[in-house]
Coordinates of N, CA and C and ligand atoms in Angstrom, one line a residue:
M1 N -16.0 -12.3 -9.6 CA -15.4 -11.1 -9.0 C -14.0 -11.5 -8.5
A2 N -13.2 -10.5 -8.3 CA -11.8 -10.8 -7.9 C -11.3 -9.8 -7.0
V3 N -10.5 -10.2 -6.0 CA -9.8 -9.3 -5.1 C -8.6 -8.7 -5.9
L4 N -8.5 -7.4 -6.0 CA -7.4 -6.8 -6.7 C -6.3 -6.4 -5.7
E5 N -5.1 -6.2 -6.3 CA -4.0 -5.7 -5.5 C -4.1 -4.2 -5.2
I6 N -4.0 -3.9 -3.9 CA -4.1 -2.4 -3.5 C -2.6 -1.9 -3.4
I7 N -2.4 -0.9 -4.3 CA -1.0 -0.3 -4.3 C -0.8 0.6 -3.1
T8 N 0.4 0.8 -2.7 CA 0.7 1.6 -1.5 C 1.6 2.8 -1.8
L9 N 1.7 3.6 -0.8 CA 2.5 4.8 -0.9 C 3.9 4.6 -1.6
G10 N 4.2 5.5 -2.5 CA 5.4 5.3 -3.3 C 5.1 5.0 -4.8
D11 N 3.9 4.4 -5.0 CA 3.5 4.1 -6.4 C 3.0 5.4 -7.0
D12 N 3.5 5.7 -8.2 CA 3.2 6.9 -8.9 C 1.7 7.1 -9.2
V13 N 1.0 6.0 -9.4 CA -0.4 6.0 -9.8 C -1.2 6.8 -8.7
L14 N -0.8 6.6 -7.4 CA -1.5 7.2 -6.3 C -1.5 8.8 -6.4
R15 N -0.5 9.3 -7.1 CA -0.2 10.7 -7.1 C -0.7 11.4 -8.4
Q16 N -1.3 10.6 -9.3 CA -1.7 11.1 -10.6 C -3.2 11.7 -10.5
E17 N -3.4 12.7 -11.3 CA -4.7 13.2 -11.6 C -5.4 12.1 -12.4
T18 N -6.7 11.8 -12.1 CA -7.3 10.7 -12.8 C -8.2 11.2 -13.9
D19 N -8.6 10.4 -14.8 CA -9.5 10.7 -15.9 C -10.9 10.4 -15.6
P20 N -11.9 11.1 -16.2 CA -13.3 10.7 -16.0 C -13.5 9.3 -16.6
V21 N -14.5 8.6 -16.1 CA -14.9 7.4 -16.7 C -15.7 7.8 -17.9
P22 N -15.2 7.4 -19.1 CA -15.9 7.9 -20.4 C -17.3 7.4 -20.5
K23 N -17.5 6.1 -20.3 CA -18.9 5.5 -20.3 C -18.9 4.2 -19.6
L24 N -20.1 3.8 -19.3 CA -20.2 2.5 -18.5 C -20.1 1.4 -19.5
T25 N -19.1 0.5 -19.3 CA -19.0 -0.7 -20.1 C -18.9 -1.9 -19.3
K26 N -18.9 -3.1 -19.9 CA -18.8 -4.3 -19.1 C -17.6 -4.3 -18.3
K27 N -16.5 -3.8 -18.9 CA -15.2 -3.7 -18.2 C -15.3 -2.9 -16.9
I28 N -16.0 -1.7 -17.0 CA -16.1 -0.8 -15.9 C -17.0 -1.5 -14.8
T29 N -18.1 -2.2 -15.2 CA -18.9 -2.9 -14.3 C -18.1 -4.0 -13.5
K30 N -17.3 -4.7 -14.2 CA -16.4 -5.7 -13.6 C -15.5 -5.0 -12.6
L31 N -14.9 -3.9 -13.0 CA -14.0 -3.2 -12.1 C -14.7 -2.7 -10.9
I32 N -15.9 -2.2 -11.0 CA -16.7 -1.8 -9.8 C -16.9 -3.0 -8.9
N33 N -17.3 -4.1 -9.4 CA -17.6 -5.3 -8.6 C -16.3 -5.8 -7.9
D34 N -15.2 -5.7 -8.7 CA -13.9 -6.1 -8.1 C -13.5 -5.2 -7.0
M35 N -13.7 -3.9 -7.2 CA -13.3 -2.9 -6.2 C -14.1 -3.1 -4.9
I36 N -15.4 -3.4 -5.0 CA -16.2 -3.6 -3.8 C -15.7 -4.8 -3.1
E37 N -15.4 -5.9 -3.8 CA -14.9 -7.1 -3.2 C -13.6 -6.9 -2.5
T38 N -12.7 -6.1 -3.2 CA -11.4 -5.7 -2.7 C -11.5 -4.9 -1.4
M39 N -12.5 -3.9 -1.4 CA -12.7 -3.1 -0.2 C -13.1 -4.0 1.0
Y40 N -14.0 -4.9 0.7 CA -14.5 -5.8 1.8 C -13.4 -6.7 2.3
A41 N -12.6 -7.2 1.4 CA -11.5 -8.2 1.7 C -10.5 -7.5 2.6
A42 N -10.3 -6.2 2.3 CA -9.3 -5.4 3.1 C -9.9 -4.7 4.3
D43 N -11.2 -5.0 4.6 CA -11.9 -4.4 5.7 C -11.8 -2.9 5.7
G44 N -12.0 -2.3 4.5 CA -12.0 -0.9 4.4 C -13.4 -0.3 4.3
V45 N -13.5 1.0 4.5 CA -14.8 1.7 4.3 C -14.9 2.4 3.0
G46 N -13.8 2.4 2.2 CA -13.8 3.0 0.9 C -12.6 2.6 0.1
L47 N -12.8 2.8 -1.2 CA -11.6 2.5 -2.1 C -11.8 3.3 -3.4
A48 N -10.7 3.9 -3.9 CA -10.7 4.6 -5.1 C -10.0 3.9 -6.2
A49 N -10.4 4.1 -7.4 CA -9.8 3.3 -8.5 C -8.2 3.4 -8.6
P50 N -7.7 4.6 -8.4 CA -6.2 4.6 -8.4 C -5.5 3.6 -7.5
Q51 N -6.2 3.3 -6.4 CA -5.6 2.4 -5.4 C -5.5 1.0 -5.9
V52 N -6.2 0.7 -7.0 CA -6.0 -0.6 -7.7 C -5.4 -0.4 -9.1
S53 N -4.6 0.7 -9.2 CA -3.8 1.0 -10.4 C -4.6 1.4 -11.6
V54 N -5.9 1.9 -11.4 CA -6.7 2.3 -12.5 C -6.9 3.8 -12.3
S55 N -6.4 4.6 -13.2 CA -6.4 6.1 -13.0 C -7.7 6.7 -13.6
L56 N -8.8 6.3 -13.0 CA -10.1 6.8 -13.4 C -10.9 7.3 -12.2
R57 N -11.9 8.3 -12.5 CA -12.6 8.9 -11.4 C -13.8 8.0 -11.0
L58 N -13.5 7.0 -10.2 CA -14.4 6.0 -9.7 C -14.1 5.7 -8.3
I59 N -15.1 5.7 -7.4 CA -14.9 5.3 -6.0 C -16.0 4.4 -5.5
V60 N -15.7 3.6 -4.5 CA -16.7 2.8 -3.8 C -16.6 3.1 -2.3
V61 N -17.7 3.1 -1.6 CA -17.7 3.4 -0.2 C -18.7 2.5 0.5
D62 N -18.4 2.0 1.7 CA -19.5 1.4 2.5 C -19.2 1.6 3.9
V63 N -20.0 2.5 4.6 CA -19.8 2.8 6.0 C -20.8 2.0 6.8
G64 N -21.2 0.9 6.3 CA -22.1 0.0 7.0 C -23.6 0.0 6.6
E65 N -23.8 0.8 5.5 CA -25.1 0.9 4.9 C -25.3 0.3 3.5
G66 N -24.3 -0.6 3.2 CA -24.3 -1.2 1.8 C -23.4 -0.4 0.9
P67 N -23.0 -1.0 -0.2 CA -22.0 -0.3 -1.1 C -22.6 0.8 -1.8
L68 N -21.8 1.9 -1.9 CA -22.2 3.1 -2.7 C -21.1 3.3 -3.7
V69 N -21.5 3.4 -5.0 CA -20.6 3.5 -6.1 C -20.8 4.9 -6.7
L70 N -19.7 5.6 -7.0 CA -19.9 6.9 -7.7 C -18.8 7.0 -8.8
M71 N -19.3 7.3 -10.0 CA -18.4 7.6 -11.1 C -18.4 9.1 -11.3
N72 N -17.2 9.6 -11.6 CA -17.1 11.1 -11.9 C -17.7 11.9 -10.8
P73 N -17.5 11.7 -9.5 CA -18.1 12.4 -8.5 C -17.6 13.9 -8.4
K74 N -18.5 14.8 -8.1 CA -18.2 16.2 -7.9 C -18.7 16.7 -6.6
L75 N -17.9 17.4 -5.8 CA -18.4 18.0 -4.6 C -19.1 19.3 -4.9
V76 N -20.4 19.4 -4.6 CA -21.1 20.6 -5.0 C -21.5 21.5 -3.8
K77 N -21.4 20.9 -2.6 CA -21.6 21.7 -1.4 C -20.8 21.1 -0.3
A78 N -20.3 21.9 0.6 CA -19.6 21.5 1.8 C -19.7 22.5 2.8
F79 N -20.1 22.1 4.0 CA -20.1 23.0 5.2 C -19.8 22.3 6.5
G80 N -19.4 23.1 7.5 CA -19.0 22.5 8.8 C -17.5 22.1 8.7
Q81 N -17.0 21.9 9.8 CA -15.6 21.4 9.9 C -15.4 20.5 11.1
E82 N -14.7 19.4 10.9 CA -14.6 18.4 12.0 C -13.2 17.7 11.9
L83 N -12.6 17.5 13.0 CA -11.3 16.8 13.1 C -11.5 15.4 13.6
D84 N -11.1 14.4 12.8 CA -11.2 13.0 13.3 C -10.1 12.2 12.7
V85 N -10.0 11.0 13.3 CA -8.9 10.1 12.9 C -9.2 9.4 11.5
E86 N -8.2 9.3 10.7 CA -8.4 8.7 9.4 C -7.2 7.8 9.1
G87 N -7.4 6.8 8.3 CA -6.4 5.9 7.7 C -6.6 5.7 6.3
C88 N -5.8 4.9 5.7 CA -6.0 4.6 4.2 C -5.4 3.2 3.9
L89 N -6.1 2.5 3.1 CA -5.6 1.1 2.8 C -4.3 1.2 2.0
S90 N -4.0 2.3 1.4 CA -2.7 2.4 0.7 C -1.6 2.9 1.6
I91 N -1.9 3.2 2.8 CA -0.9 3.6 3.8 C -1.0 2.8 5.0
P92 N -0.8 1.5 4.9 CA -1.0 0.6 6.1 C -0.2 1.0 7.3
G93 N -0.9 0.9 8.5 CA -0.2 1.1 9.7 C -0.1 2.5 10.2
K94 N -0.7 3.4 9.4 CA -0.7 4.9 9.7 C -2.1 5.4 9.9
Q95 N -2.2 6.3 10.8 CA -3.4 7.1 10.9 C -3.1 8.5 11.5
G96 N -4.0 9.4 11.2 CA -3.8 10.7 11.8 C -5.1 11.6 11.7
Y97 N -5.1 12.7 12.4 CA -6.2 13.6 12.5 C -6.3 14.4 11.3
V98 N -7.5 14.4 10.6 CA -7.7 15.1 9.4 C -9.0 16.0 9.5
G99 N -8.9 17.2 9.2 CA -10.1 18.1 9.2 C -10.9 17.9 7.9
R100 N -12.2 17.6 8.0 CA -13.1 17.5 6.9 C -14.4 18.2 7.1
S101 N -15.0 18.5 6.0 CA -16.4 19.1 6.1 C -17.3 18.1 6.7
T102 N -18.2 18.6 7.6 CA -19.2 17.7 8.3 C -20.3 17.3 7.4
H103 N -20.8 18.2 6.6 CA -21.9 18.0 5.7 C -21.5 18.3 4.2
I104 N -21.8 17.4 3.3 CA -21.4 17.6 1.9 C -22.6 17.1 1.0
V105 N -22.6 17.7 -0.2 CA -23.4 17.2 -1.3 C -22.5 16.8 -2.4
V106 N -22.7 15.6 -2.9 CA -21.9 15.1 -4.0 C -22.8 14.7 -5.2
E107 N -22.4 15.0 -6.4 CA -23.1 14.5 -7.5 C -22.2 13.7 -8.4
G108 N -22.8 12.7 -9.0 CA -22.0 11.8 -9.9 C -22.9 10.8 -10.6
L109 N -22.4 9.8 -11.1 CA -23.1 8.7 -11.7 C -23.1 7.4 -10.9
S110 N -24.2 6.7 -10.9 CA -24.3 5.5 -10.1 C -23.6 4.4 -10.9
E111 N -23.6 3.2 -10.4 CA -23.0 2.0 -11.0 C -23.8 1.6 -12.3
R112 N -25.0 2.2 -12.4 CA -25.9 2.0 -13.6 C -25.7 3.1 -14.6
G113 N -24.9 4.1 -14.2 CA -24.7 5.2 -15.1 C -25.7 6.3 -15.0
K114 N -26.6 6.2 -13.9 CA -27.6 7.2 -13.7 C -27.1 8.4 -12.8
P115 N -27.5 9.6 -13.1 CA -27.1 10.7 -12.2 C -27.6 10.5 -10.8
V116 N -26.8 10.8 -9.8 CA -27.2 10.7 -8.4 C -26.7 11.9 -7.7
R117 N -27.4 12.2 -6.6 CA -27.0 13.3 -5.8 C -27.1 12.8 -4.3
I118 N -25.9 12.8 -3.7 CA -25.8 12.2 -2.3 C -25.6 13.3 -1.3
E119 N -26.5 13.4 -0.3 CA -26.2 14.3 0.8 C -25.7 13.4 2.0
A120 N -24.5 13.8 2.5 CA -23.9 13.0 3.5 C -23.3 13.8 4.6
E121 N -23.3 13.1 5.8 CA -22.7 13.7 7.0 C -21.9 12.7 7.7
G122 N -21.2 13.1 8.7 CA -20.4 12.1 9.6 C -19.5 11.3 8.8
L123 N -19.4 10.0 9.1 CA -18.4 9.1 8.5 C -18.6 9.0 7.0
L124 N -19.8 9.0 6.5 CA -20.0 8.9 5.1 C -19.4 10.1 4.4
A125 N -19.7 11.3 5.0 CA -19.1 12.5 4.4 C -17.6 12.4 4.4
R126 N -17.0 12.0 5.5 CA -15.5 11.9 5.6 C -15.0 10.9 4.6
A127 N -15.6 9.7 4.5 CA -15.2 8.7 3.5 C -15.2 9.2 2.1
L128 N -16.3 9.9 1.8 CA -16.4 10.4 0.4 C -15.4 11.4 0.1
Q129 N -15.1 12.3 1.0 CA -14.1 13.3 0.8 C -12.7 12.7 0.7
H130 N -12.4 11.6 1.5 CA -11.1 10.9 1.5 C -11.0 10.3 0.1
E131 N -12.0 9.6 -0.4 CA -11.9 8.8 -1.6 C -11.8 9.8 -2.8
M132 N -12.6 10.9 -2.8 CA -12.5 11.9 -3.9 C -11.1 12.6 -3.9
D133 N -10.5 12.7 -2.8 CA -9.1 13.2 -2.8 C -8.2 12.3 -3.6
H134 N -8.4 11.0 -3.5 CA -7.6 10.0 -4.2 C -7.6 10.3 -5.7
L135 N -8.8 10.8 -6.2 CA -8.9 11.0 -7.6 C -8.1 12.2 -8.1
N136 N -7.6 13.0 -7.2 CA -6.8 14.2 -7.5 C -5.3 13.9 -7.0
G137 N -5.0 12.7 -6.7 CA -3.7 12.4 -6.3 C -3.3 12.8 -4.9
V138 N -4.4 13.2 -4.1 CA -4.2 13.7 -2.7 C -4.4 12.5 -1.7
L139 N -3.5 12.4 -0.7 CA -3.6 11.4 0.3 C -3.8 12.1 1.7
F140 N -4.4 11.3 2.6 CA -4.7 12.0 3.9 C -3.5 12.5 4.6
I141 N -2.3 11.9 4.4 CA -1.1 12.4 5.0 C -0.7 13.8 4.5
D142 N -1.3 14.2 3.4 CA -1.1 15.6 2.9 C -1.9 16.6 3.7
R143 N -2.9 16.1 4.4 CA -3.8 17.0 5.1 C -3.7 16.9 6.6
V144 N -2.8 16.0 7.1 CA -2.8 15.7 8.5 C -1.7 16.6 9.2
E145 N -2.0 16.9 10.4 CA -1.0 17.7 11.2 C 0.1 16.8 11.8
D146 N -0.3 15.7 12.4 CA 0.6 14.8 13.0 C 0.3 13.4 12.5
V147 N 1.2 12.7 11.8 CA 1.0 11.3 11.4 C 1.4 10.4 12.6
E148 N 0.4 9.7 13.1 CA 0.7 8.8 14.2 C 0.9 7.4 13.6
D149 N 1.9 6.7 14.1 CA 2.0 5.3 13.7 C 1.2 4.4 14.7
I150 N 0.2 3.8 14.1 CA -0.7 3.0 15.0 C 0.0 1.8 15.6
I151 N 1.0 1.3 14.9 CA 1.7 0.2 15.5 C 2.5 0.6 16.7
E152 N 3.1 1.8 16.7 CA 3.8 2.3 17.8 C 2.8 2.6 19.0
K153 N 1.6 2.9 18.6 CA 0.6 3.1 19.7 C 0.1 1.8 20.3
G154 N 0.4 0.7 19.6 CA 0.0 -0.6 20.1 C -1.4 -1.0 19.8
V155 N -2.0 -0.3 18.9 CA -3.4 -0.6 18.5 C -3.4 -1.8 17.6
Ligands
LIG1 NI1 -7.4 6.1 1.0

């Protein structure tokens, strides 16, 4: 496995619409493993493929319950609304309040290529919505009311 470079705001790949993962190959499995290692190395709770310069619909998330991998994820249900603080590994030093659905259902393919249906709430729901936004070229700063500089806050 390898730690990949995480691209930051200003890189065009972050703003592109991504393509579906056509099929599970050894190359994709290696990418998944590298993304998980990269997420942990950066101390993040999620990472989307465009953040490592790969324009595919692939995300990894770990909110403390072990790594969750989703290929070609689709939001099939969303309800509730909650405002909370969010940041992004591609926008270091920034965070802001973002409204997200509190409960969601997501369908996609697992790291083994099997169909999965995830029901999520709280931080997991937020992380999944944040990472799925990346697949459409959307960043949390597009959804935030006030971007706060965490360095200015002295955090
Ligand atoms: Ni992000």
